[in-house]
Amino acid sequence: FSFKTSIPDLISQVKSEAPKSSLPSNELQKAKEESGKMTLSKIKAICEKTKMYQTPHLNELLYLHNKGFRKIENLDQYVELRTLYLEGNILKKIEGLENLTKLRCLYLHQNMISKIEGISHLTDLQNLNLSRNNLTSVSGISQNISLSNVNLAENKFKSSSDLSELTHLSNLSVLDLQSNHIDDPSILENVLQKLPSLKVLYLKGNPVVNKIKSYRRHMIFNLPQLTFLDDKPVSDDERRCCKAWGHGGIAAEQAERRLILQEKRDREKADLDSFRRWQAAGREKRVERLYKEKVGELSAKIARRESFRWKAIASLVKQDILSCSISNDDTVLSEDELSIVRSSIEITPELCRRSFVGYVSYPYEKRSPAPSWSLEQR
C-alpha cells in the first residue's frame, strides 16, 4: 500500500486480505457459546491446573477468573466453597450460587452485571467486589448483613437514593465508591453517617467531592470514626484539627495545631528527661559493679597474702621462735590458739625459709621494715 492511501481504504483492504473461517456461521456461533460455557469438566481442569482437589466438595477456594465465562453454572457440588473468584469474565447476571451457602468472599469485578441479585441467601458473605460493572443501584444487598467490605467502584451510581440499601449493613467497615457519577452531597447525611462501623471510605473521582467545601475536613468532622479516607490515613492529630475546625473555623483549627505542637514538644522533653535519668541510673549501677569487682579482687589478694602471713607465723610458733606478738599489729595469741596453730599447719622447709623474709605487705598500706634480729635471736 502507499502512504497516500486513505484510512477507510486501508481498513477495507486489511479486511479483504484477512483469512476467513472455514466454518459456517451457525457452527462458529455454537463454538463461541461452547467456549464461554462453565462446564464441570472445565472447572475440574482448572482445579487440576491450580492444584486444587478433583473432588468438588473438598475445595474451599476456586479460581474461575479471566476465562471468558458467560454464565455462572455447574457449581452445585462445590458446597464447601469459602472464596470464589469470577472476575474478568462476560457475566451479565449473578446466578447459580444457590448451594454455596458458606461463601464468605465473592469477587465479581470486571464483568457486565447490571443488577445485584442471587446473593440474598449468602448470610455469611463478608467481602463483595462488584467494581467495574454496570450497576446503577445496590437494591438486593440489604439481606447480606454480615458484609464488612464492599467494593462498588467504577459503576454508574448517581445519587444517594441509589445507595440507600447500604444503610442496612451495620457491620460495613470498608466502602469503595470511587470513580462513579455521584454528585449528590446528601450522600453524607443519608448514607455514610448511617454506617456506624465505617472505617475506610473511598469517594474520590466523583463530582460530589468538588461540591463539598473543604471536602476532607468536612468528611472527617462528620465521620469521626474514619481511619482512612481516599488513599490517605486519618491521624489522631488530623481528627482533632478537623473537630476544632467544625466547631470554631480556621482560627480554632490553628489554635489546635499550636496546642498539638506544644504537646509534641512536651512529650519529647519528657522522653529526653526519662532517657537521661535512665543513663544516670545505669552509670551508677556500672560504678557500683566496678567497685564491687575491685573490692572483690582486693579482698582475694588480701586473703591470699593473709594466708601466707598466718602460715609463716604458724611455722615460727611451731619452732618456738615466736610465741606472743604477731607482726606489727597488737594481736596476741593465747596458749590455746598457739596449740591450735601448731597442730593445724604442717611445717615445710620452704615455709620456714619464707618466714624470715619479712612482714607481709597489704595493698595501699605502707610496708613495714624487715625485723633486725640478732644472732642469738635467730
Short mmCIF file of C-alpha atoms in Angstrom, two decimals:
data_model
loop_
_atom_site.label_atom_id
_atom_site.label_comp_id
_atom_site.label_asym_id
_atom_site.label_seq_id
_atom_site.Cartn_x
_atom_site.Cartn_y
_atom_site.Cartn_z
CA PHE A 1 0.00 0.00 0.00
CA SER A 2 1.03 3.58 -0.43
CA PHE A 3 1.33 6.21 2.30
CA LYS A 4 -1.19 8.23 0.30
CA THR A 5 -3.86 5.57 0.85
CA SER A 6 -6.74 6.83 2.98
CA ILE A 7 -7.61 5.21 6.30
CA PRO A 8 -11.01 3.78 5.19
CA ASP A 9 -9.42 2.26 2.07
CA LEU A 10 -6.68 0.78 4.22
CA ILE A 11 -9.21 -0.79 6.62
CA SER A 12 -11.20 -2.32 3.77
CA GLN A 13 -8.01 -3.67 2.24
CA VAL A 14 -6.98 -5.33 5.51
CA LYS A 15 -10.45 -6.88 5.93
CA SER A 16 -10.38 -8.26 2.42
CA GLU A 17 -6.97 -9.81 2.92
CA ALA A 18 -7.83 -11.31 6.34
CA PRO A 19 -8.24 -15.11 6.37
CA LYS A 20 -11.85 -16.20 6.54
CA SER A 21 -13.06 -19.00 8.77
CA SER A 22 -13.89 -22.24 7.01
CA LEU A 23 -16.74 -22.93 9.49
CA PRO A 24 -20.32 -21.91 8.70
CA SER A 25 -21.75 -19.04 10.69
CA ASN A 26 -24.04 -21.24 12.82
CA GLU A 27 -21.21 -23.57 13.75
CA LEU A 28 -18.99 -20.63 14.55
CA GLN A 29 -21.66 -19.21 16.86
CA LYS A 30 -22.04 -22.59 18.53
CA ALA A 31 -18.29 -22.81 19.05
CA LYS A 32 -18.30 -19.38 20.70
CA GLU A 33 -21.08 -20.41 23.05
CA GLU A 34 -19.27 -23.60 23.97
CA SER A 35 -16.06 -21.72 24.69
CA GLY A 36 -17.90 -19.41 27.12
CA LYS A 37 -19.80 -22.15 28.92
CA MET A 38 -18.87 -23.05 32.52
CA THR A 39 -18.93 -26.86 32.37
CA LEU A 40 -17.99 -29.25 35.14
CA SER A 41 -15.13 -30.67 33.08
CA LYS A 42 -13.68 -27.18 32.60
CA ILE A 43 -13.96 -26.45 36.30
CA LYS A 44 -12.16 -29.70 37.17
CA ALA A 45 -9.46 -28.93 34.63
CA ILE A 46 -8.96 -25.53 36.25
CA CYS A 47 -8.78 -27.19 39.68
CA GLU A 48 -6.11 -29.55 38.40
CA LYS A 49 -4.12 -26.68 36.91
CA THR A 50 -4.33 -24.62 40.11
CA LYS A 51 -3.52 -27.65 42.31
CA MET A 52 -6.98 -27.93 43.85
CA TYR A 53 -8.97 -31.08 44.63
CA GLN A 54 -10.72 -33.01 41.89
CA THR A 55 -13.48 -33.90 44.35
CA PRO A 56 -15.74 -30.80 44.27
CA HIS A 57 -16.88 -30.71 47.91
CA LEU A 58 -13.28 -30.71 49.20
CA ASN A 59 -12.49 -27.32 47.72
CA GLU A 60 -12.82 -24.12 49.76
CA LEU A 61 -11.25 -21.88 47.11
CA LEU A 62 -11.97 -21.72 43.38
CA TYR A 63 -10.26 -19.65 40.68
CA LEU A 64 -12.55 -19.07 37.68
CA HIS A 65 -11.35 -15.62 36.67
CA ASN A 66 -10.41 -14.41 33.18
CA LYS A 67 -11.88 -17.50 31.45
CA GLY A 68 -14.49 -15.81 29.24
CA PHE A 69 -17.45 -17.45 31.00
CA ARG A 70 -20.86 -16.03 30.09
CA LYS A 71 -22.93 -17.68 32.83
CA ILE A 72 -22.41 -18.98 36.38
CA GLU A 73 -23.41 -22.63 36.41
CA ASN A 74 -22.42 -26.18 37.43
CA LEU A 75 -21.22 -25.11 40.88
CA ASP A 76 -23.85 -27.10 42.82
CA GLN A 77 -21.34 -29.70 44.04
CA TYR A 78 -18.89 -27.13 45.44
CA VAL A 79 -20.87 -26.72 48.65
CA GLU A 80 -17.84 -26.03 50.89
CA LEU A 81 -16.58 -23.02 48.96
CA ARG A 82 -15.49 -20.06 51.09
CA THR A 83 -13.91 -17.92 48.35
CA LEU A 84 -14.89 -17.67 44.68
CA TYR A 85 -13.05 -15.66 42.02
CA LEU A 86 -15.16 -14.81 38.95
CA GLU A 87 -13.68 -11.51 37.82
CA GLY A 88 -12.71 -10.75 34.26
CA ASN A 89 -15.47 -12.78 32.57
CA ILE A 90 -18.53 -11.80 30.49
CA LEU A 91 -21.13 -12.34 33.21
CA LYS A 92 -24.35 -10.33 32.98
CA LYS A 93 -26.24 -11.87 35.87
CA ILE A 94 -25.45 -13.21 39.35
CA GLU A 95 -26.89 -16.73 39.45
CA GLY A 96 -26.01 -20.35 40.14
CA LEU A 97 -24.90 -19.72 43.75
CA GLU A 98 -27.87 -21.36 45.48
CA ASN A 99 -25.85 -24.18 47.11
CA LEU A 100 -22.84 -22.05 48.11
CA THR A 101 -24.28 -21.03 51.45
CA LYS A 102 -20.87 -20.99 53.18
CA LEU A 103 -19.41 -18.42 50.83
CA ARG A 104 -17.56 -15.59 52.54
CA CYS A 105 -15.69 -13.85 49.72
CA LEU A 106 -17.15 -13.26 46.25
CA TYR A 107 -15.21 -11.44 43.54
CA LEU A 108 -17.30 -10.41 40.52
CA HIS A 109 -15.48 -7.29 39.33
CA GLN A 110 -14.75 -6.54 35.68
CA ASN A 111 -17.94 -8.10 34.34
CA MET A 112 -21.17 -6.77 32.80
CA ILE A 113 -23.51 -7.13 35.78
CA SER A 114 -26.28 -4.54 35.95
CA LYS A 115 -28.23 -5.75 38.99
CA ILE A 116 -27.43 -7.24 42.40
CA GLU A 117 -29.39 -10.46 42.75
CA GLY A 118 -28.97 -14.09 43.67
CA ILE A 119 -26.91 -13.45 46.83
CA SER A 120 -29.55 -12.73 49.48
CA HIS A 121 -29.19 -16.28 50.87
CA LEU A 122 -25.43 -15.84 51.45
CA THR A 123 -25.73 -14.78 55.08
CA ASP A 124 -22.03 -15.42 55.83
CA LEU A 125 -20.78 -13.25 52.97
CA GLN A 126 -18.23 -10.73 54.24
CA ASN A 127 -16.31 -9.48 51.18
CA LEU A 128 -18.08 -8.50 47.95
CA ASN A 129 -16.34 -6.94 44.96
CA LEU A 130 -18.62 -5.63 42.19
CA SER A 131 -16.37 -2.90 40.82
CA ARG A 132 -16.18 -2.16 37.08
CA ASN A 133 -19.69 -3.36 36.26
CA ASN A 134 -22.87 -1.64 35.05
CA LEU A 135 -24.65 -1.24 38.38
CA THR A 136 -26.99 1.70 38.87
CA SER A 137 -28.43 0.67 42.25
CA VAL A 138 -27.49 -1.51 45.23
CA SER A 139 -31.00 -2.87 45.72
CA GLY A 140 -30.79 -6.52 46.68
CA ILE A 141 -27.84 -6.17 49.06
CA SER A 142 -29.73 -5.41 52.27
CA GLN A 143 -30.07 -9.09 53.29
CA ASN A 144 -26.31 -9.63 53.46
CA ILE A 145 -25.92 -8.13 56.92
CA SER A 146 -22.52 -9.79 57.52
CA LEU A 147 -20.83 -7.75 54.79
CA SER A 148 -17.84 -5.80 56.08
CA ASN A 149 -16.02 -4.97 52.84
CA VAL A 150 -17.90 -3.79 49.72
CA ASN A 151 -16.24 -2.53 46.55
CA LEU A 152 -18.57 -0.69 44.15
CA ALA A 153 -16.01 1.43 42.33
CA GLU A 154 -16.38 2.39 38.65
CA ASN A 155 -20.10 1.74 38.29
CA LYS A 156 -22.95 4.09 37.37
CA PHE A 157 -24.32 5.35 40.69
CA LYS A 158 -25.54 8.93 40.66
CA SER A 159 -27.48 9.83 43.82
CA SER A 160 -27.78 8.85 47.46
CA SER A 161 -31.03 7.00 46.71
CA ASP A 162 -29.07 4.55 44.54
CA LEU A 163 -27.05 3.60 47.63
CA SER A 164 -29.76 3.74 50.29
CA GLU A 165 -29.79 -0.01 50.99
CA LEU A 166 -26.21 0.18 52.26
CA THR A 167 -27.62 1.60 55.50
CA HIS A 168 -28.85 -1.90 56.44
CA LEU A 169 -25.25 -3.15 56.64
CA SER A 170 -24.37 -2.38 60.24
CA ASN A 171 -21.04 -4.27 60.02
CA LEU A 172 -19.78 -2.46 56.92
CA SER A 173 -16.31 -1.08 57.67
CA VAL A 174 -14.74 -0.67 54.19
CA LEU A 175 -16.66 1.00 51.35
CA ASP A 176 -15.22 1.84 47.95
CA LEU A 177 -17.35 4.19 45.81
CA GLN A 178 -14.63 5.92 43.79
CA SER A 179 -14.93 6.80 40.12
CA ASN A 180 -18.74 6.73 39.94
CA HIS A 181 -21.08 9.57 38.93
CA ILE A 182 -22.24 10.57 42.41
CA ASP A 183 -22.98 14.28 42.57
CA ASP A 184 -25.41 14.40 45.50
CA PRO A 185 -23.89 15.95 48.68
CA SER A 186 -26.70 14.41 50.73
CA ILE A 187 -24.92 11.04 50.46
CA LEU A 188 -23.05 12.02 53.62
CA GLU A 189 -26.19 12.62 55.62
CA ASN A 190 -28.45 9.96 54.09
CA VAL A 191 -25.99 7.08 53.71
CA LEU A 192 -22.50 7.45 55.16
CA GLN A 193 -23.48 8.78 58.58
CA LYS A 194 -25.83 5.83 59.00
CA LEU A 195 -22.96 3.32 58.79
CA PRO A 196 -21.76 3.03 62.40
CA SER A 197 -18.84 0.70 61.64
CA LEU A 198 -17.43 2.59 58.66
CA LYS A 199 -13.64 2.98 58.97
CA VAL A 200 -12.34 3.17 55.39
CA LEU A 201 -14.02 5.23 52.66
CA TYR A 202 -13.05 5.86 49.03
CA LEU A 203 -15.10 8.60 47.40
CA LYS A 204 -12.60 10.29 45.10
CA GLY A 205 -13.36 10.50 41.39
CA ASN A 206 -16.97 11.59 41.98
CA PRO A 207 -18.38 15.07 41.21
CA VAL A 208 -19.62 15.34 44.80
CA VAL A 209 -16.03 15.80 46.01
CA ASN A 210 -15.88 19.20 44.28
CA LYS A 211 -19.31 20.20 45.54
CA ILE A 212 -18.46 19.83 49.24
CA LYS A 213 -16.48 22.80 50.54
CA SER A 214 -13.33 21.77 52.47
CA TYR A 215 -14.12 18.21 51.50
CA ARG A 216 -11.64 16.33 53.65
CA ARG A 217 -12.23 18.40 56.79
CA HIS A 218 -15.98 18.14 56.31
CA MET A 219 -15.90 14.34 55.90
CA ILE A 220 -13.63 13.71 58.88
CA PHE A 221 -15.65 16.05 61.11
CA ASN A 222 -18.94 14.35 60.24
CA LEU A 223 -17.47 10.80 60.25
CA PRO A 224 -15.22 10.82 63.34
CA GLN A 225 -14.76 7.05 63.26
CA LEU A 226 -12.90 7.15 59.92
CA THR A 227 -9.30 5.90 59.90
CA PHE A 228 -8.71 6.10 56.14
CA LEU A 229 -10.11 8.48 53.53
CA ASP A 230 -9.20 8.44 49.83
CA ASP A 231 -5.72 6.88 49.83
CA LYS A 232 -4.61 8.72 52.96
CA PRO A 233 -4.89 7.64 56.60
CA VAL A 234 -6.65 9.84 59.14
CA SER A 235 -4.36 10.50 62.09
CA ASP A 236 -5.48 11.46 65.59
CA ASP A 237 -3.97 14.92 65.17
CA GLU A 238 -5.83 15.48 61.91
CA ARG A 239 -9.08 14.34 63.53
CA ARG A 240 -8.55 16.83 66.38
CA CYS A 241 -7.88 19.66 63.91
CA CYS A 242 -10.97 18.80 61.86
CA LYS A 243 -13.07 18.69 65.01
CA ALA A 244 -11.80 22.11 66.05
CA TRP A 245 -12.45 23.43 62.52
CA GLY A 246 -16.01 22.12 62.66
CA HIS A 247 -16.72 23.96 65.91
CA GLY A 248 -14.72 27.17 65.50
CA GLY A 249 -13.46 27.54 61.96
CA ILE A 250 -9.93 28.19 60.77
CA ALA A 251 -8.90 30.11 63.91
CA ALA A 252 -9.86 27.21 66.17
CA GLU A 253 -8.01 24.80 63.88
CA GLN A 254 -4.83 26.90 64.03
CA ALA A 255 -5.04 27.09 67.82
CA GLU A 256 -5.47 23.31 67.98
CA ARG A 257 -2.41 22.85 65.75
CA ARG A 258 -0.34 25.02 68.09
CA LEU A 259 -1.57 23.00 71.05
CA ILE A 260 -0.68 19.74 69.29
CA LEU A 261 2.81 21.09 68.54
CA GLN A 262 3.32 22.12 72.17
CA GLU A 263 2.16 18.71 73.39
CA LYS A 264 4.59 17.07 71.00
CA ARG A 265 7.47 19.16 72.35
CA ASP A 266 6.47 18.36 75.93
CA ARG A 267 6.43 14.65 75.13
CA GLU A 268 9.84 14.88 73.50
CA LYS A 269 11.24 16.74 76.53
CA ALA A 270 9.73 14.18 78.91
CA ASP A 271 11.19 11.35 76.84
CA LEU A 272 14.61 13.03 76.86
CA ASP A 273 14.49 13.56 80.63
CA SER A 274 13.49 9.94 81.10
CA PHE A 275 16.37 8.83 78.91
CA ARG A 276 18.84 10.93 80.89
CA ARG A 277 17.56 9.51 84.17
CA TRP A 278 17.96 6.04 82.73
CA GLN A 279 21.53 6.91 81.70
CA ALA A 280 22.36 8.21 85.18
CA ALA A 281 20.90 5.13 86.85
CA GLY A 282 22.86 2.89 84.51
CA ARG A 283 26.04 4.85 85.20
CA GLU A 284 25.56 4.47 88.95
CA LYS A 285 24.96 0.75 88.59
CA ARG A 286 28.10 0.43 86.48
CA VAL A 287 30.21 2.30 89.04
CA GLU A 288 28.80 0.16 91.83
CA ARG A 289 29.50 -3.01 89.88
CA LEU A 290 33.08 -1.95 89.13
CA TYR A 291 33.58 -1.00 92.78
CA LYS A 292 32.38 -4.41 93.92
CA GLU A 293 34.64 -6.11 91.38
CA LYS A 294 37.67 -4.13 92.57
CA VAL A 295 36.81 -4.78 96.21
CA GLY A 296 36.46 -8.49 95.43
CA GLU A 297 39.82 -8.54 93.70
CA LEU A 298 41.49 -6.71 96.59
CA SER A 299 39.80 -8.99 99.12
CA ALA A 300 41.10 -12.04 97.26
CA LYS A 301 44.65 -10.62 97.20
CA ILE A 302 44.45 -9.75 100.89
CA ALA A 303 43.11 -13.20 101.70
CA ARG A 304 45.97 -14.85 99.79
CA ARG A 305 48.60 -12.69 101.47
CA GLU A 306 46.95 -13.10 104.89
CA SER A 307 47.02 -16.87 104.39
CA PHE A 308 50.74 -16.78 103.68
CA ARG A 309 51.30 -14.49 106.69
CA TRP A 310 49.49 -16.82 109.06
CA LYS A 311 51.37 -19.83 107.67
CA ALA A 312 54.66 -18.04 108.26
CA ILE A 313 53.63 -17.08 111.78
CA ALA A 314 52.48 -20.63 112.45
CA SER A 315 55.85 -22.01 111.33
CA LEU A 316 57.60 -19.65 113.70
CA VAL A 317 55.26 -20.63 116.50
CA LYS A 318 55.87 -24.32 115.90
CA GLN A 319 59.61 -23.68 116.11
CA ASP A 320 59.09 -21.73 119.34
CA ILE A 321 60.67 -18.72 117.65
CA LEU A 322 57.53 -16.59 118.02
CA SER A 323 55.05 -17.05 120.86
CA CYS A 324 53.23 -13.84 121.66
CA SER A 325 53.30 -10.80 119.34
CA ILE A 326 52.37 -11.20 115.69
CA SER A 327 53.69 -8.82 113.01
CA ASN A 328 53.36 -5.12 113.73
CA ASP A 329 49.79 -5.22 114.99
CA ASP A 330 48.50 -5.71 118.54
CA THR A 331 47.24 -9.27 118.14
CA VAL A 332 48.33 -11.65 120.91
CA LEU A 333 47.96 -15.41 120.70
CA SER A 334 46.82 -17.32 123.75
CA GLU A 335 48.24 -20.72 124.65
CA ASP A 336 45.16 -22.45 123.26
CA GLU A 337 45.48 -20.60 119.96
CA LEU A 338 49.17 -21.44 119.80
CA SER A 339 48.38 -25.12 120.28
CA ILE A 340 45.74 -24.96 117.52
CA VAL A 341 48.22 -23.30 115.13
CA ARG A 342 50.94 -25.87 115.98
CA SER A 343 48.59 -28.78 115.33
CA SER A 344 46.90 -27.43 112.18
CA ILE A 345 49.77 -26.35 109.88
CA GLU A 346 52.43 -28.58 108.50
CA ILE A 347 55.96 -27.15 108.63
CA THR A 348 57.90 -27.25 105.37
CA PRO A 349 61.45 -26.01 104.61
CA GLU A 350 60.07 -23.54 102.10
CA LEU A 351 57.65 -22.16 104.67
CA CYS A 352 60.41 -21.81 107.24
CA ARG A 353 62.67 -20.09 104.69
CA ARG A 354 59.96 -17.63 103.71
CA SER A 355 59.08 -16.95 107.37
CA PHE A 356 62.17 -14.77 107.82
CA VAL A 357 61.72 -12.69 104.70
CA GLY A 358 59.74 -10.01 106.45
CA TYR A 359 56.25 -8.85 107.27
CA VAL A 360 53.50 -9.24 104.74
CA SER A 361 52.61 -6.06 102.85
CA TYR A 362 48.99 -5.02 102.21
CA PRO A 363 47.60 -3.04 99.26
CA TYR A 364 47.50 0.71 99.72
CA GLU A 365 49.39 0.43 103.06
CA LYS A 366 52.95 1.34 103.88
CA ARG A 367 55.19 -1.70 104.05
CA SER A 368 56.74 -2.37 107.49
CA PRO A 369 60.51 -2.72 107.62
CA ALA A 370 62.06 -6.19 107.91
CA PRO A 371 62.93 -7.21 111.54
CA SER A 372 66.53 -6.83 112.65
CA TRP A 373 67.17 -9.85 114.81
CA SER A 374 70.42 -10.53 116.48
CA LEU A 375 72.38 -13.72 116.01
CA GLU A 376 71.19 -15.06 119.33
CA GLN A 377 67.54 -14.41 118.46
CA ARG A 378 68.00 -16.16 115.15
#
